């Protein structure tokens, strides 16, 4: 799941983990240290930009939603190829993320989906580098109805985790991560085992 992959990335990049921890410490200093006081919906939505950036970057590189099908309402031409009205077409979320012109401009084509070189949550904090083609929850009338709930749950889990765990390390290490093949949900083959 996205949280499994996020934990992998946080284990690979301890400096990013520390930035999330600092963001949470600042929130607790401002609103109180209890989770009930400092994890309200308003705070989740407005005061955790870096944590949200980490989640979105995780979902950009390893999206849960692989794509979906649609039926053309009229005959269209894409890249010089005609697609007749009524034909099924599929969109691929990972390919859409990989070909985002904003990210290609900043990272180059070969590194955009590389977990070792392409994971850069800071890109979401600047309008000039923010991805233009992010669709991890789908798009249009079939956009995920649970998107807001999913983001809130991921933020709460990660916020509470970093508030309670100062540091952790990956049991299997961070080099040469192997991904499950033929899995519906992208995840590391061995999971993300951590040691606190």
PDB file of N, CA and C in Angstrom, residues 13 24 37 45 63 74 88 94-95 98 120 143 145 172 175 179:
ATOM      1  N   UNK A  13      15.484   7.696   3.233  1.00  0.00           N
ATOM      2  CA  UNK A  13      15.839   9.112   3.296  1.00  0.00           C
ATOM      3  C   UNK A  13      15.603   9.654   4.706  1.00  0.00           C
ATOM      4  N   UNK A  24       6.058  18.257  12.638  1.00  0.00           N
ATOM      5  CA  UNK A  24       5.147  17.807  13.700  1.00  0.00           C
ATOM      6  C   UNK A  24       5.485  18.475  15.037  1.00  0.00           C
ATOM      7  N   UNK A  37      -5.621  17.478  20.166  1.00  0.00           N
ATOM      8  CA  UNK A  37      -5.548  18.924  19.948  1.00  0.00           C
ATOM      9  C   UNK A  37      -4.823  19.283  18.657  1.00  0.00           C
ATOM     10  N   UNK A  45      -5.251  19.602   7.039  1.00  0.00           N
ATOM     11  CA  UNK A  45      -5.377  20.201   5.708  1.00  0.00           C
ATOM     12  C   UNK A  45      -4.452  21.401   5.486  1.00  0.00           C
ATOM     13  N   UNK A  63       2.014   4.769  -7.788  1.00  0.00           N
ATOM     14  CA  UNK A  63       0.564   4.964  -7.618  1.00  0.00           C
ATOM     15  C   UNK A  63      -0.180   3.643  -7.423  1.00  0.00           C
ATOM     16  N   UNK A  74     -16.667  10.635 -29.042  1.00  0.00           N
ATOM     17  CA  UNK A  74     -16.612  11.039 -30.448  1.00  0.00           C
ATOM     18  C   UNK A  74     -15.294  10.533 -31.019  1.00  0.00           C
ATOM     19  N   UNK A  88     -13.127   1.556 -26.753  1.00  0.00           N
ATOM     20  CA  UNK A  88     -12.554   1.644 -25.410  1.00  0.00           C
ATOM     21  C   UNK A  88     -11.121   2.176 -25.465  1.00  0.00           C
ATOM     22  N   UNK A  94       0.780   5.538 -14.038  1.00  0.00           N
ATOM     23  CA  UNK A  94       2.234   5.597 -13.868  1.00  0.00           C
ATOM     24  C   UNK A  94       2.908   6.216 -15.091  1.00  0.00           C
ATOM     25  N   UNK A  95       2.446   5.872 -16.269  1.00  0.00           N
ATOM     26  CA  UNK A  95       3.014   6.448 -17.483  1.00  0.00           C
ATOM     27  C   UNK A  95       2.706   7.952 -17.568  1.00  0.00           C
ATOM     28  N   UNK A  98       5.112   9.574 -15.280  1.00  0.00           N
ATOM     29  CA  UNK A  98       6.467   9.514 -15.831  1.00  0.00           C
ATOM     30  C   UNK A  98       6.690  10.532 -16.949  1.00  0.00           C
ATOM     31  N   UNK A 120      11.530  13.297  -4.561  1.00  0.00           N
ATOM     32  CA  UNK A 120      11.821  14.666  -4.131  1.00  0.00           C
ATOM     33  C   UNK A 120      10.532  15.355  -3.675  1.00  0.00           C
ATOM     34  N   UNK A 143     -13.352  10.024 -10.072  1.00  0.00           N
ATOM     35  CA  UNK A 143     -12.322  10.328  -9.077  1.00  0.00           C
ATOM     36  C   UNK A 143     -12.660   9.593  -7.778  1.00  0.00           C
ATOM     37  N   UNK A 145     -13.814   8.460  -4.474  1.00  0.00           N
ATOM     38  CA  UNK A 145     -14.681   9.073  -3.472  1.00  0.00           C
ATOM     39  C   UNK A 145     -14.010   9.126  -2.103  1.00  0.00           C
ATOM     40  N   UNK A 172      15.750  -4.781   5.817  1.00  0.00           N
ATOM     41  CA  UNK A 172      16.300  -5.338   4.582  1.00  0.00           C
ATOM     42  C   UNK A 172      17.229  -4.380   3.855  1.00  0.00           C
ATOM     43  N   UNK A 175      19.213  -0.563  -0.452  1.00  0.00           N
ATOM     44  CA  UNK A 175      19.796  -0.726  -1.783  1.00  0.00           C
ATOM     45  C   UNK A 175      19.133  -1.891  -2.508  1.00  0.00           C
ATOM     46  N   UNK A 179      10.684  -5.163  -6.324  1.00  0.00           N
ATOM     47  CA  UNK A 179       9.239  -4.935  -6.268  1.00  0.00           C
ATOM     48  C   UNK A 179       8.520  -6.219  -6.661  1.00  0.00           C
TER      49      UNK A 179
END
